[in-house]
Amino acid sequence: MTMAKKELKFNSKTIHGGQRPDKAYGAVMPPIYQTSTYAQSTPGGHQGFEYSRSGNPTRTALENSLASIENGRYGLAFASGLSAMDAVIKLLNPGDEVISTNDLYGGSYRLFRQVFEKYGIVFHFIGMQDMVAINEKINENTKLVWVETPTNPMMNVVDIKAVSALAKKHDLLFAVDNTFATPYLQQPLNLGADIVMHSATKYLGGHSDVVVGALIVNDKELADKLYFIQNASGAVCGPMDGFLTLRGIKTLHVRMQRHCENGETIAKYLKGHPNIEKVYWPGFEDHPNHDIAKSQMNGFGGMISFIPKGGTFEDAVKIVEKLEVFTLAESLGGVESLAGHPASMTHASIPKEERENSGVVDALIRLSVGIEDVDDLIADLEQAIG
Ligand SMILES: *Cc1c(COP(=O)(O)O)cnc(C)c1O
């Protein structure tokens, strides 16, 4: 956990933010410090690192980069996105209440309901487009508001500034899962969030080769508490994964630019397709939260969900099985295009009724549009959709 400089513009920050050549030999990329421990000259006489759960120079390089690109002061890198969330919930005590978006990532939902509820933490899942509804859920036990935006997989957009104002008024901690948007498209700390969380497994890493999580904050006391939990619980990002994630971040801006371009082309193609019933993408002017998306995001990303005509489980399965350039797989945000079936894959841990209430019906297909030639992607969709 370390502080980051703030001067550079975003595209430069992805490459240089918080980075300096390695002290030993001037290596431009931080070496993979594949070590658990560090020699001491006298008890306590170390060079800033004593044990790799508490700190590792490769992880520090990544944490500095994370802080820089999210325009925060402190970054913390974890073993996975969920372990980063786990650390945030461990700030709470039994009896504390959390208000969360209702169509969030299935694994986040599972962590809240099936792990933390039994420790006496109470979770409320609501549509966060409605400030009155959020207000109604706030009571003296409420401690945290957890928001994912755009939401997974329904692409709803939550007004971060408005929720932040409400959270501040009631002295609540406000965390935003920024996995889908990335700081290229949206910087929640600038919009009033206290904590930004990432599954760096997705766009930040960008190459589907690591599982890593991140938290970024501005407040020193909050950073200290999270660092205490990170070290005490120990779900840290390893040096090899830290290196790969850092390498990924250096091209985040060019990848995101292409994800957005390809995403827009494919969203429009699907919307105009006679065999498609409905397309969810925040860039459409008739998307219910388009104005908020436009005001708080620099683009609309490459995540798209859609429902084929017919609208049955079988209709969706037929399409995803036929895809050849798109790979049917969990996850998102890599250079390669992926297709997912939320009801049976990423969101299977959410009970069917609850899932369908938030729109995740059996026929829904989710695309993570990669950075291939968009013509190849469209040809692939065309042969699969027919
Ligand atoms: C994948 C994902 C997570 C969980 O992150 P892991 O790195 O898989 O632990 C959390 N939130 C969102 C939005 C995700 O897509």
PDB file of N, CA and C and ligand atoms in Angstrom, residues 80-83 85 105 108 148 152 177 179-180 197 199-202 211-213 332 366, ligand 1:
ATOM      1  N   SER A  80      -7.695 -11.845  -5.726  1.00  0.00           N
ATOM      2  CA  SER A  80      -8.830 -11.900  -6.661  1.00  0.00           C
ATOM      3  C   SER A  80      -9.736 -10.714  -6.370  1.00  0.00           C
ATOM      4  N   GLY A  81     -10.652 -10.458  -7.280  1.00  0.00           N
ATOM      5  CA  GLY A  81     -11.633  -9.403  -7.045  1.00  0.00           C
ATOM      6  C   GLY A  81     -12.453  -9.697  -5.800  1.00  0.00           C
ATOM      7  N   LEU A  82     -12.862 -10.947  -5.657  1.00  0.00           N
ATOM      8  CA  LEU A  82     -13.702 -11.293  -4.509  1.00  0.00           C
ATOM      9  C   LEU A  82     -12.952 -11.159  -3.192  1.00  0.00           C
ATOM     10  N   SER A  83     -11.654 -11.448  -3.178  1.00  0.00           N
ATOM     11  CA  SER A  83     -10.922 -11.276  -1.919  1.00  0.00           C
ATOM     12  C   SER A  83     -10.751  -9.790  -1.591  1.00  0.00           C
ATOM     13  N   MET A  85     -13.151  -7.594  -2.245  1.00  0.00           N
ATOM     14  CA  MET A  85     -14.472  -7.291  -1.658  1.00  0.00           C
ATOM     15  C   MET A  85     -14.560  -7.827  -0.239  1.00  0.00           C
ATOM     16  N   TYR A 105     -22.721  -8.864  -9.930  1.00  0.00           N
ATOM     17  CA  TYR A 105     -21.985 -10.093 -10.279  1.00  0.00           C
ATOM     18  C   TYR A 105     -22.382 -11.228  -9.323  1.00  0.00           C
ATOM     19  N   SER A 108     -20.264 -11.903  -6.270  1.00  0.00           N
ATOM     20  CA  SER A 108     -20.369 -10.881  -5.227  1.00  0.00           C
ATOM     21  C   SER A 108     -21.598 -11.163  -4.372  1.00  0.00           C
ATOM     22  N   GLU A 148     -22.390  -1.452  -8.265  1.00  0.00           N
ATOM     23  CA  GLU A 148     -21.700  -1.910  -9.460  1.00  0.00           C
ATOM     24  C   GLU A 148     -22.312  -1.110 -10.602  1.00  0.00           C
ATOM     25  N   ASN A 152     -23.841  -5.893 -14.059  1.00  0.00           N
ATOM     26  CA  ASN A 152     -23.505  -7.147 -14.714  1.00  0.00           C
ATOM     27  C   ASN A 152     -24.650  -8.133 -14.491  1.00  0.00           C
ATOM     28  N   ASP A 177     -17.761  -0.941  -7.540  1.00  0.00           N
ATOM     29  CA  ASP A 177     -17.077  -1.977  -8.333  1.00  0.00           C
ATOM     30  C   ASP A 177     -16.921  -1.413  -9.741  1.00  0.00           C
ATOM     31  N   THR A 179     -15.133  -2.648 -12.254  1.00  0.00           N
ATOM     32  CA  THR A 179     -14.584  -3.675 -13.145  1.00  0.00           C
ATOM     33  C   THR A 179     -15.019  -3.469 -14.597  1.00  0.00           C
ATOM     34  N   PHE A 180     -16.311  -3.209 -14.818  1.00  0.00           N
ATOM     35  CA  PHE A 180     -16.831  -3.110 -16.185  1.00  0.00           C
ATOM     36  C   PHE A 180     -16.338  -1.861 -16.894  1.00  0.00           C
ATOM     37  N   MET A 197     -13.302  -0.689  -6.296  1.00  0.00           N
ATOM     38  CA  MET A 197     -12.877  -2.084  -6.301  1.00  0.00           C
ATOM     39  C   MET A 197     -12.798  -2.562  -7.748  1.00  0.00           C
ATOM     40  N   SER A 199     -12.131  -6.264 -10.162  1.00  0.00           N
ATOM     41  CA  SER A 199     -11.619  -7.559 -10.534  1.00  0.00           C
ATOM     42  C   SER A 199     -10.622  -7.244 -11.651  1.00  0.00           C
ATOM     43  N   ALA A 200      -9.341  -7.158 -11.286  1.00  0.00           N
ATOM     44  CA  ALA A 200      -8.300  -6.847 -12.276  1.00  0.00           C
ATOM     45  C   ALA A 200      -8.077  -8.016 -13.224  1.00  0.00           C
ATOM     46  N   THR A 201      -8.696  -9.137 -12.887  1.00  0.00           N
ATOM     47  CA  THR A 201      -8.775 -10.306 -13.758  1.00  0.00           C
ATOM     48  C   THR A 201      -9.327  -9.929 -15.141  1.00  0.00           C
ATOM     49  N   LYS A 202     -10.135  -8.879 -15.189  1.00  0.00           N
ATOM     50  CA  LYS A 202     -10.897  -8.539 -16.391  1.00  0.00           C
ATOM     51  C   LYS A 202     -10.118  -7.518 -17.223  1.00  0.00           C
ATOM     52  N   VAL A 211      -5.816 -13.976 -12.168  1.00  0.00           N
ATOM     53  CA  VAL A 211      -6.942 -13.637 -11.297  1.00  0.00           C
ATOM     54  C   VAL A 211      -6.374 -12.707 -10.222  1.00  0.00           C
ATOM     55  N   VAL A 212      -6.817 -11.444 -10.241  1.00  0.00           N
ATOM     56  CA  VAL A 212      -6.270 -10.424  -9.335  1.00  0.00           C
ATOM     57  C   VAL A 212      -7.378  -9.452  -8.952  1.00  0.00           C
ATOM     58  N   GLY A 213      -7.307  -8.907  -7.742  1.00  0.00           N
ATOM     59  CA  GLY A 213      -8.288  -7.911  -7.309  1.00  0.00           C
ATOM     60  C   GLY A 213      -7.608  -6.656  -6.823  1.00  0.00           C
ATOM     61  N   LEU A 332     -14.559 -11.890 -18.673  1.00  0.00           N
ATOM     62  CA  LEU A 332     -14.759 -10.778 -19.605  1.00  0.00           C
ATOM     63  C   LEU A 332     -13.520  -9.905 -19.590  1.00  0.00           C
ATOM     64  N   ARG A 366     -24.617 -12.749 -22.793  1.00  0.00           N
ATOM     65  CA  ARG A 366     -23.738 -11.606 -22.524  1.00  0.00           C
ATOM     66  C   ARG A 366     -22.479 -11.707 -23.373  1.00  0.00           C
TER      67      ARG A 366
HETATM   68  C1  LIG B   1     -15.290 -11.083 -12.046  1.00  0.00           C
HETATM   69  C2  LIG B   1     -15.950 -10.041 -11.248  1.00  0.00           C
HETATM   70  C3  LIG B   1     -15.797  -9.988  -9.857  1.00  0.00           C
HETATM   71  C4  LIG B   1     -15.005 -11.024  -9.092  1.00  0.00           C
HETATM   72  O1  LIG B   1     -13.645 -10.931  -9.355  1.00  0.00           O
HETATM   73  P1  LIG B   1     -12.637 -12.196  -9.348  1.00  0.00           P
HETATM   74  O2  LIG B   1     -11.356 -11.602  -9.806  1.00  0.00           O
HETATM   75  O3  LIG B   1     -13.204 -13.224 -10.265  1.00  0.00           O
HETATM   76  O4  LIG B   1     -12.597 -12.667  -7.935  1.00  0.00           O
HETATM   77  C5  LIG B   1     -16.410  -8.951  -9.179  1.00  0.00           C
HETATM   78  N1  LIG B   1     -17.154  -8.018  -9.830  1.00  0.00           N
HETATM   79  C6  LIG B   1     -17.314  -8.043 -11.163  1.00  0.00           C
HETATM   80  C7  LIG B   1     -18.118  -6.983 -11.828  1.00  0.00           C
HETATM   81  C8  LIG B   1     -16.731  -9.060 -11.918  1.00  0.00           C
HETATM   82  O5  LIG B   1     -16.936  -9.095 -13.241  1.00  0.00           O
END
